Tab-separated table of C-alpha atoms in Angstrom:
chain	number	residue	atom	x	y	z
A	1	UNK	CA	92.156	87.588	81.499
A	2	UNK	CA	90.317	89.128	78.576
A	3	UNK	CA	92.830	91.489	78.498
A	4	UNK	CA	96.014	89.401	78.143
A	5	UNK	CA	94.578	87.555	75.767
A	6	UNK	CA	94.109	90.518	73.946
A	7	UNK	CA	97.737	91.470	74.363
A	8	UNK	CA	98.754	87.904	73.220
A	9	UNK	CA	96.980	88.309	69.912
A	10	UNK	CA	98.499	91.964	69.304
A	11	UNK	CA	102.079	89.825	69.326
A	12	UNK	CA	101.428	87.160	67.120
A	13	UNK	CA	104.458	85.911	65.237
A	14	UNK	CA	104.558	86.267	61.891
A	15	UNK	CA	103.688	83.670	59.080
A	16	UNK	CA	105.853	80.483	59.070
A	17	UNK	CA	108.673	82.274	61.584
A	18	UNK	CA	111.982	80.390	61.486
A	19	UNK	CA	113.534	79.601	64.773
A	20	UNK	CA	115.473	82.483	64.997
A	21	UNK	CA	112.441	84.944	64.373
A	22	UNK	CA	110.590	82.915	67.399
A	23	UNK	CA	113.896	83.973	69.530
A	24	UNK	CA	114.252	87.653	68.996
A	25	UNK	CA	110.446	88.010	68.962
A	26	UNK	CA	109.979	86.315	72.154
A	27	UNK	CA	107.427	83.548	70.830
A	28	UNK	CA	108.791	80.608	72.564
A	29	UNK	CA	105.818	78.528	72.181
A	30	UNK	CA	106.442	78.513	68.306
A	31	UNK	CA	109.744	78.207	68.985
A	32	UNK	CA	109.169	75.148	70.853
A	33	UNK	CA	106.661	73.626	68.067
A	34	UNK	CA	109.468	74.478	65.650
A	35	UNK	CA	111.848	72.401	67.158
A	36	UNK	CA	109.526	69.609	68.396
A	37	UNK	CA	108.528	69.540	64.324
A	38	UNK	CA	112.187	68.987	63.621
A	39	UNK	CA	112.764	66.404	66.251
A	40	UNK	CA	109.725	64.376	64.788
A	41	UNK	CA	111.476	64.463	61.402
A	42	UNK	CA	114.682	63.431	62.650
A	43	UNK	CA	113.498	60.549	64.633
A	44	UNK	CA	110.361	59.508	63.820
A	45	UNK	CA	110.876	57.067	61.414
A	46	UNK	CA	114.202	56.369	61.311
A	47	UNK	CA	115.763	53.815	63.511
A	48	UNK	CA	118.050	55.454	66.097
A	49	UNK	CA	121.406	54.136	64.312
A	50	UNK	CA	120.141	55.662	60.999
A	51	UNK	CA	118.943	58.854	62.522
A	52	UNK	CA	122.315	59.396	64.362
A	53	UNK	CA	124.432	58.590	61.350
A	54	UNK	CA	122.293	60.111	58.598
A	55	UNK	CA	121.284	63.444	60.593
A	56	UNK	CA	124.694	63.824	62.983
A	57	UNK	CA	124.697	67.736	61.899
A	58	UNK	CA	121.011	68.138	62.173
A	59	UNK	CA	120.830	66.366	65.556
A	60	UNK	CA	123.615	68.562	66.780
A	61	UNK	CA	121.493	71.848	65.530
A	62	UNK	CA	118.680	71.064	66.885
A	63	UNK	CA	120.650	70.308	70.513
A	64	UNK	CA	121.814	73.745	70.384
A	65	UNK	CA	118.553	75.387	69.181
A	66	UNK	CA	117.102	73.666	71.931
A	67	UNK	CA	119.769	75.205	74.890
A	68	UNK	CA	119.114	78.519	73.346
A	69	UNK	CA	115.409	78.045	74.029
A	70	UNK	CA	115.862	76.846	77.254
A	71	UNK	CA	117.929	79.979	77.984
A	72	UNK	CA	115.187	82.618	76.709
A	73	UNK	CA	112.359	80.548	78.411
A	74	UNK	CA	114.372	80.425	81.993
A	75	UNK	CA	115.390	84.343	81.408
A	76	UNK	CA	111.496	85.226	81.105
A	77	UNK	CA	110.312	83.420	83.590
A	78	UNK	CA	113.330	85.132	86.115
A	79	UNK	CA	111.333	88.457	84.928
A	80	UNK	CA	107.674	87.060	86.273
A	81	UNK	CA	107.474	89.206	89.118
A	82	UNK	CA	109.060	92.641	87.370
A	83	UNK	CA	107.111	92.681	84.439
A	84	UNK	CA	106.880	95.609	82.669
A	85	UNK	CA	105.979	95.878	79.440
A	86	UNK	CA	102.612	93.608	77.534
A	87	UNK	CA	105.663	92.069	75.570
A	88	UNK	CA	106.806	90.699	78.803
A	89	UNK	CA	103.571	89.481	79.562
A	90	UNK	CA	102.978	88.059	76.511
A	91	UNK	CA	106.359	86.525	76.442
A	92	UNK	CA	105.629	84.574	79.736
A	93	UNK	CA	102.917	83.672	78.195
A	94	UNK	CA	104.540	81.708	75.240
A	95	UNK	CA	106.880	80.410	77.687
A	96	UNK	CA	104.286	78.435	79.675
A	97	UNK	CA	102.819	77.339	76.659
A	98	UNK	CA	106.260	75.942	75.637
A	99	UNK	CA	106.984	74.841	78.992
A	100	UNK	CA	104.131	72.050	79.033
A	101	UNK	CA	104.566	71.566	75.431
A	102	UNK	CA	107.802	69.981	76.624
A	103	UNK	CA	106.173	68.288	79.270
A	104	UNK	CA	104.143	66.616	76.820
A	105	UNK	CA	106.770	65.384	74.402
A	106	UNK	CA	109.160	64.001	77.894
A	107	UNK	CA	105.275	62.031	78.320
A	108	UNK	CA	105.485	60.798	74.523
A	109	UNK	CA	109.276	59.650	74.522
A	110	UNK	CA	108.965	57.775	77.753
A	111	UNK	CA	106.080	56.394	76.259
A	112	UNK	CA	107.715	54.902	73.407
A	113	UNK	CA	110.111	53.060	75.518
A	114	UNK	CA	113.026	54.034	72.990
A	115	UNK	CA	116.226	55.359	74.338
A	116	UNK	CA	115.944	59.356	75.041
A	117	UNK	CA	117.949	61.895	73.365
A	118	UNK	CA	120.489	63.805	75.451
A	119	UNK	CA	118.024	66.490	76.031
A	120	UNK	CA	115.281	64.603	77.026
A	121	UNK	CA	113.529	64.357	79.477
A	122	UNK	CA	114.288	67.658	79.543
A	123	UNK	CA	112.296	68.653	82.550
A	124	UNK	CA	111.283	72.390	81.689
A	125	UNK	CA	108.450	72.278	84.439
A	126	UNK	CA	111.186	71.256	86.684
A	127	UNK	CA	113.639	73.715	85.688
A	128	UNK	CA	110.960	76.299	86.149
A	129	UNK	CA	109.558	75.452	89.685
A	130	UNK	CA	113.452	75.882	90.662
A	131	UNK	CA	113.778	78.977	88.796
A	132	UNK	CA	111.106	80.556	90.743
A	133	UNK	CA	112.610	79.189	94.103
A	134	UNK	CA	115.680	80.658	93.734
A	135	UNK	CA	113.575	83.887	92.752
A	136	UNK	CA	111.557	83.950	95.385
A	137	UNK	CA	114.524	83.912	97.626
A	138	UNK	CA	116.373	86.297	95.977
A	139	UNK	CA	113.445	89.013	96.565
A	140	UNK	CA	113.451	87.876	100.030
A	141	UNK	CA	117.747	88.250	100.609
A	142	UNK	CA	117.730	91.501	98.603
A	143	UNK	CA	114.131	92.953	99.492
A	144	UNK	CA	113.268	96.069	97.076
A	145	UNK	CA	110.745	97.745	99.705
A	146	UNK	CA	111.384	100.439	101.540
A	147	UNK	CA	111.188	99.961	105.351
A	148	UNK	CA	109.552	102.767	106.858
A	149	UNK	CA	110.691	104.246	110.617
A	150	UNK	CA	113.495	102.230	109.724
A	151	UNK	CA	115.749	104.840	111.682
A	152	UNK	CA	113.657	103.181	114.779
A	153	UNK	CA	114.139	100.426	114.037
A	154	UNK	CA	116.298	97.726	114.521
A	155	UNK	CA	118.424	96.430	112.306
A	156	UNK	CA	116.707	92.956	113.259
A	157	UNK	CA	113.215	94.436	112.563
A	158	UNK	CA	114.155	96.356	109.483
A	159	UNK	CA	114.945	93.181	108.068
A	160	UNK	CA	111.897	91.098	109.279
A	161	UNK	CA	109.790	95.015	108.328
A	162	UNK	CA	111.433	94.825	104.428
A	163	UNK	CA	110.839	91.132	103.942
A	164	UNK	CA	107.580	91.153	104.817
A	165	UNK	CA	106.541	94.286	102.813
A	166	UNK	CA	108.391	92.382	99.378
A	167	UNK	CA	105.597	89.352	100.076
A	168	UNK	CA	102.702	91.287	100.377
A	169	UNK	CA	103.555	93.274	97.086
A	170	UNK	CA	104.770	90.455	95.205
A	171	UNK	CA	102.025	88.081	96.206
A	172	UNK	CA	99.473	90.627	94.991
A	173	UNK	CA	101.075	91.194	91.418
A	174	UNK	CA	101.576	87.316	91.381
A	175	UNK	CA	96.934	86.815	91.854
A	176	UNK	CA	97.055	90.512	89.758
A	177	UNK	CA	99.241	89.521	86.993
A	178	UNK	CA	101.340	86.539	86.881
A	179	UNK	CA	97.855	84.329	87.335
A	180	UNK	CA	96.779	85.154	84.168
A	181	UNK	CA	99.859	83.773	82.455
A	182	UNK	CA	99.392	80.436	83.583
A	183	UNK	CA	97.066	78.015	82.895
A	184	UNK	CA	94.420	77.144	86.129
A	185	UNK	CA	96.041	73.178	86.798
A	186	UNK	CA	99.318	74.626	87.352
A	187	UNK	CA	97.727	76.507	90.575
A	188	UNK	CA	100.243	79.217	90.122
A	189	UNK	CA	99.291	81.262	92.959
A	190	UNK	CA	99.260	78.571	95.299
A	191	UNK	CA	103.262	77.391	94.487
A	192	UNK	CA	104.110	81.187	95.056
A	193	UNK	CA	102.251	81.405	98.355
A	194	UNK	CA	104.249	77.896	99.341
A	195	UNK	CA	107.422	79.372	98.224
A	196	UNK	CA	107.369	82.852	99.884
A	197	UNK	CA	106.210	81.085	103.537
A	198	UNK	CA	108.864	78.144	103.515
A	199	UNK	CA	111.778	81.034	102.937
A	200	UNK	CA	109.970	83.685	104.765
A	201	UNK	CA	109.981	80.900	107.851
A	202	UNK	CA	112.950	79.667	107.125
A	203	UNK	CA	114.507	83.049	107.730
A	204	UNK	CA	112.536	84.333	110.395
A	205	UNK	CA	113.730	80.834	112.741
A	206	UNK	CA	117.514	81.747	111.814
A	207	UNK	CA	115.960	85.214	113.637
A	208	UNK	CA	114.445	83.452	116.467
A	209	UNK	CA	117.740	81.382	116.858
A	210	UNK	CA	119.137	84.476	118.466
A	211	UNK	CA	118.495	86.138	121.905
A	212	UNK	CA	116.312	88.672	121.555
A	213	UNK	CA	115.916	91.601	123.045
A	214	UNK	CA	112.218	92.224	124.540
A	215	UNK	CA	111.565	94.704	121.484
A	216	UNK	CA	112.525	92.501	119.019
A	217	UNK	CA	111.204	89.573	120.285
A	218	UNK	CA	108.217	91.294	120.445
A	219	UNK	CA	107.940	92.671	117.013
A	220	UNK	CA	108.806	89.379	115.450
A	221	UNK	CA	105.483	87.581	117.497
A	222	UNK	CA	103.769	90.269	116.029
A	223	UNK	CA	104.588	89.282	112.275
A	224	UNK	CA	104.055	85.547	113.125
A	225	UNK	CA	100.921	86.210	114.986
A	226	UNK	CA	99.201	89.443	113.419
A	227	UNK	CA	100.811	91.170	110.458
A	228	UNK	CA	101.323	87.592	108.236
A	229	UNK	CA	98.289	86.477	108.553
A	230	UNK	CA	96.676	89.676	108.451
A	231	UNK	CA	98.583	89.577	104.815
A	232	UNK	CA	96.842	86.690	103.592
A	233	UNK	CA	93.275	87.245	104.898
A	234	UNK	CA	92.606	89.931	102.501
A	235	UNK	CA	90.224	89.130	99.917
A	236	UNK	CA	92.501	89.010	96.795
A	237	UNK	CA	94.692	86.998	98.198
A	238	UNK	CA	92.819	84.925	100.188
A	239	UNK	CA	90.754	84.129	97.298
A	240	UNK	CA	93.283	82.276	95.321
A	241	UNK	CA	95.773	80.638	98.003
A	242	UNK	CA	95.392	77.495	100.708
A	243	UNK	CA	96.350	79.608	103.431
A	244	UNK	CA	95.191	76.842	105.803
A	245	UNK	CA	97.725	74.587	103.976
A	246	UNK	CA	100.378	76.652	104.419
A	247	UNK	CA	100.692	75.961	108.239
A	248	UNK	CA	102.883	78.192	111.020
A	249	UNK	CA	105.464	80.406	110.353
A	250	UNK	CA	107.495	78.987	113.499
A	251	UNK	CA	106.745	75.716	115.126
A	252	UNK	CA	106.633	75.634	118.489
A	253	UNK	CA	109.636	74.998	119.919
A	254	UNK	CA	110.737	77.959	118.715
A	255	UNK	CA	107.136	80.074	119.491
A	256	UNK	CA	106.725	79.340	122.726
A	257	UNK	CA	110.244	80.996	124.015
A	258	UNK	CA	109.175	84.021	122.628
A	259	UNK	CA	105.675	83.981	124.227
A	260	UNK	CA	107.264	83.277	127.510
A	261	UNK	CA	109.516	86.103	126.826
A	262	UNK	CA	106.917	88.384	125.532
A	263	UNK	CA	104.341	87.692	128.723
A	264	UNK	CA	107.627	87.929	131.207
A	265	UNK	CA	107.983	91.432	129.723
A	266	UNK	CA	104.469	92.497	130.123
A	267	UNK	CA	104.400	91.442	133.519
A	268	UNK	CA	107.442	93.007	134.511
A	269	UNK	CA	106.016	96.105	132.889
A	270	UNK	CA	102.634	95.891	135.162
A	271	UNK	CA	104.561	95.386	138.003
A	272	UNK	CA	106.511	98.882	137.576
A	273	UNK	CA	103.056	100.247	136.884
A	274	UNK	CA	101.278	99.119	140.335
A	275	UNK	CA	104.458	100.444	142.186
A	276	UNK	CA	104.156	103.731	140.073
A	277	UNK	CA	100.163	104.401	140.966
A	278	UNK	CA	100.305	102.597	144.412
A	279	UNK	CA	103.252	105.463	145.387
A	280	UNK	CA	101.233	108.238	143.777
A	281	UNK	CA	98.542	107.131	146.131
A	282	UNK	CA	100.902	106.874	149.240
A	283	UNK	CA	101.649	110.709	148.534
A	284	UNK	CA	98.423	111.654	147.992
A	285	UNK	CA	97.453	110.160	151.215
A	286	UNK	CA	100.256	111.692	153.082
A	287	UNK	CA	99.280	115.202	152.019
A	288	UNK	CA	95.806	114.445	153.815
A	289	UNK	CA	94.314	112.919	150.918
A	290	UNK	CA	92.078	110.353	151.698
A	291	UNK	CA	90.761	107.431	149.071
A	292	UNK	CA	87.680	107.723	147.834
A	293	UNK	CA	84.838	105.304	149.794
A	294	UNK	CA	82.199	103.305	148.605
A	295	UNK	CA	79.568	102.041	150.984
A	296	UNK	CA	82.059	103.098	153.601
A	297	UNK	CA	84.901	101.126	152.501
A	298	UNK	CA	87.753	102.523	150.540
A	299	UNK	CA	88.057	102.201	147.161
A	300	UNK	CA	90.899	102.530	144.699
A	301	UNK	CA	90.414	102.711	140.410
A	302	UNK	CA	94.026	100.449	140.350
A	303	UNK	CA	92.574	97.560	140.935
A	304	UNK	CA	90.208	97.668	137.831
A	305	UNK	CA	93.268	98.976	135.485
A	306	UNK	CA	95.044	95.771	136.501
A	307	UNK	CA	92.593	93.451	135.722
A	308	UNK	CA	92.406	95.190	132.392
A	309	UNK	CA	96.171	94.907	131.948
A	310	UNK	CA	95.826	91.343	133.059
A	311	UNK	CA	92.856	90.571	130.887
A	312	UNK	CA	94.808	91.970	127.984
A	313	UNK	CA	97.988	89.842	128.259
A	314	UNK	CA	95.836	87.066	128.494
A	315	UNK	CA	93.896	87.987	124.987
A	316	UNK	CA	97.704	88.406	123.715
A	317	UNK	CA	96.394	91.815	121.835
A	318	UNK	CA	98.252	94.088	120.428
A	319	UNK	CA	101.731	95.181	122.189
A	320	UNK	CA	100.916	98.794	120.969
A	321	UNK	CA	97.489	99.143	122.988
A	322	UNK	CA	99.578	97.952	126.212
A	323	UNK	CA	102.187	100.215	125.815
A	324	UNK	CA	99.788	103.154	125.346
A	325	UNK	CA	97.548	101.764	128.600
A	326	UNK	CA	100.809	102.009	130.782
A	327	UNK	CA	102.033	105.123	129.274
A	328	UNK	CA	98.747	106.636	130.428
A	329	UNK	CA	100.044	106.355	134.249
């Protein structure tokens, strides 16, 4: 924090800017005072009739100082999750700042119970919260992260693979960076984490929509069940989001299909398992090879590895370890 205040200072506008200077140097908080200052003049103490007939140019100026604003504040927030540069920083920075400034003055005018100008309210915390929606789910669609074994992969896991890997870094350069742009009541960390799990849901139930193939249904349990929240347990994050507010990735109606799927598999798997050792023993016996006894009764090591195989479905562990317990026979 420290540190981007530091960067603030070394970008501090120059001496009475005008409007323009605020622009091209990316100081949209002074920007905003600027044009709050000129809105005060216009219609503080006039009467609205006066102030409209009096100050039509000024009124008009200040309307289109105001869009261009708006349009340097939304294209700097768009940037919050690439920045790269302390200007950027420091230019989200301002933008905040400006961004509750206006809160504050849509506060005042409803306040004075006088009839709003055409850009007010004007909503900029609004504008922003949808800004970063649409952002969110933009990095989400178009995923920058590369996939890994993707030629292994399906194309249904790539996607679910690449979409999850864009969350985790994002999330953790929204606690590492973005945090410390924002001001500690806007809870900035907390409306990301909301964001990224109601479109990261949203796409992974189009996903479970489909029939799935074992593998796939598989690997998609294993996001909603061990990878996600594996994501959000660790400490950085975990320290600065809800997770407990954020709820389940897929309600049940879709979760349970997939578990019944999933455990159908597995026991389909152990069944071709016990045939596979029980016929290994059949030829071993055959060829004069006798079971080994135990207090005179014969004894067999299969029944132990099934009630490990059982005992493992049931603790719904890893699909990996199960895999590499069958492959073993």
């Amino acid at each position: 924090m420290n540190c981007l205040k530091i960067i603030y200072l070394c970008f501090c506008p120059p001496v009475n800017p005008t409007f323009e200077e605020c622009l091209e140097g990316q100081y949209l908080f002074e920007a905003a005072q600027l044009l709050i200052d000129r809105e005060k003049h216009l219609f503080g103490e006039l009467t609205e009739a006066d102030a409209l007939k009096a100050h039509e140019e000024a009124v008009k100026k200040l309307a289109a100082d105001y869009e261009a604003l708006e349009m340097h504040i939304k294209q700097t927030v768009q940037q919050s999750l690439s920045l790269g540069r302390e200007e950027e920083v420091s230019a989200l920075i301002s933008a905040v700042k400006a961004i509750n400034l206006e809160e504050e003055q849509d506060q005042l005018w409803r306040q004075r119970c006088r009839t709003p100008r055409a850009w007010r309210p004007k909503k900029w915390k609004e504008h922003h919260d949808k800004v970063l929606h649409e952002l969110v789910y933009s990095r989400l669609e178009n995923p920058s992260s590369p996939t890994g074994d993707q030629e292994n992969q399906s194309s249904i896991q790539a996607d679910i693979q690449s979409m999850g890997r864009q969350l985790k870094e994002d999330m953790e350069w929204v606690v590492e960076v973005v945090k410390n742009c924002y001001p500690p009541e806007m809870d900035i960390c907390n409306f990301y984490a909301r964001q990224y799990h109601q479109t990261f849901s949203a796409r992974l139930r189009k996903i479970a929509d489909f029939v799935l193939d074992d593998k796939d249904c598989s690997f998609l349990l294993r996001w909603v069940k061990e990878f996600y929240p594996g994501i959000l347990e660790k400490p950085e994050l975990a320290s600065n989001i809800n997770t407990e507010a954020l709820g389940n990735l897929l309600p049940d109606e879709l979760l349970k299909p997939l578990e019944e799927q999933y455990l159908s598999k597995q026991q389909s798997d152990l069944m071709i398992y016990i045939d596979r050792v029980l016929d290994e023993a059949k030829k071993e016996w055959d060829q004069g090879k006798e079971p080994t006894r135990d207090d005179g009764c014969y004894v067999s090591p299969v029944a132990y590895d099934v009630i490990q195989v059982e005992l493992l479905q049931q603790l719904d562990i890893k699909e990996a370890e199960i895999d590499a317990f069958i492959k073993m026979y």
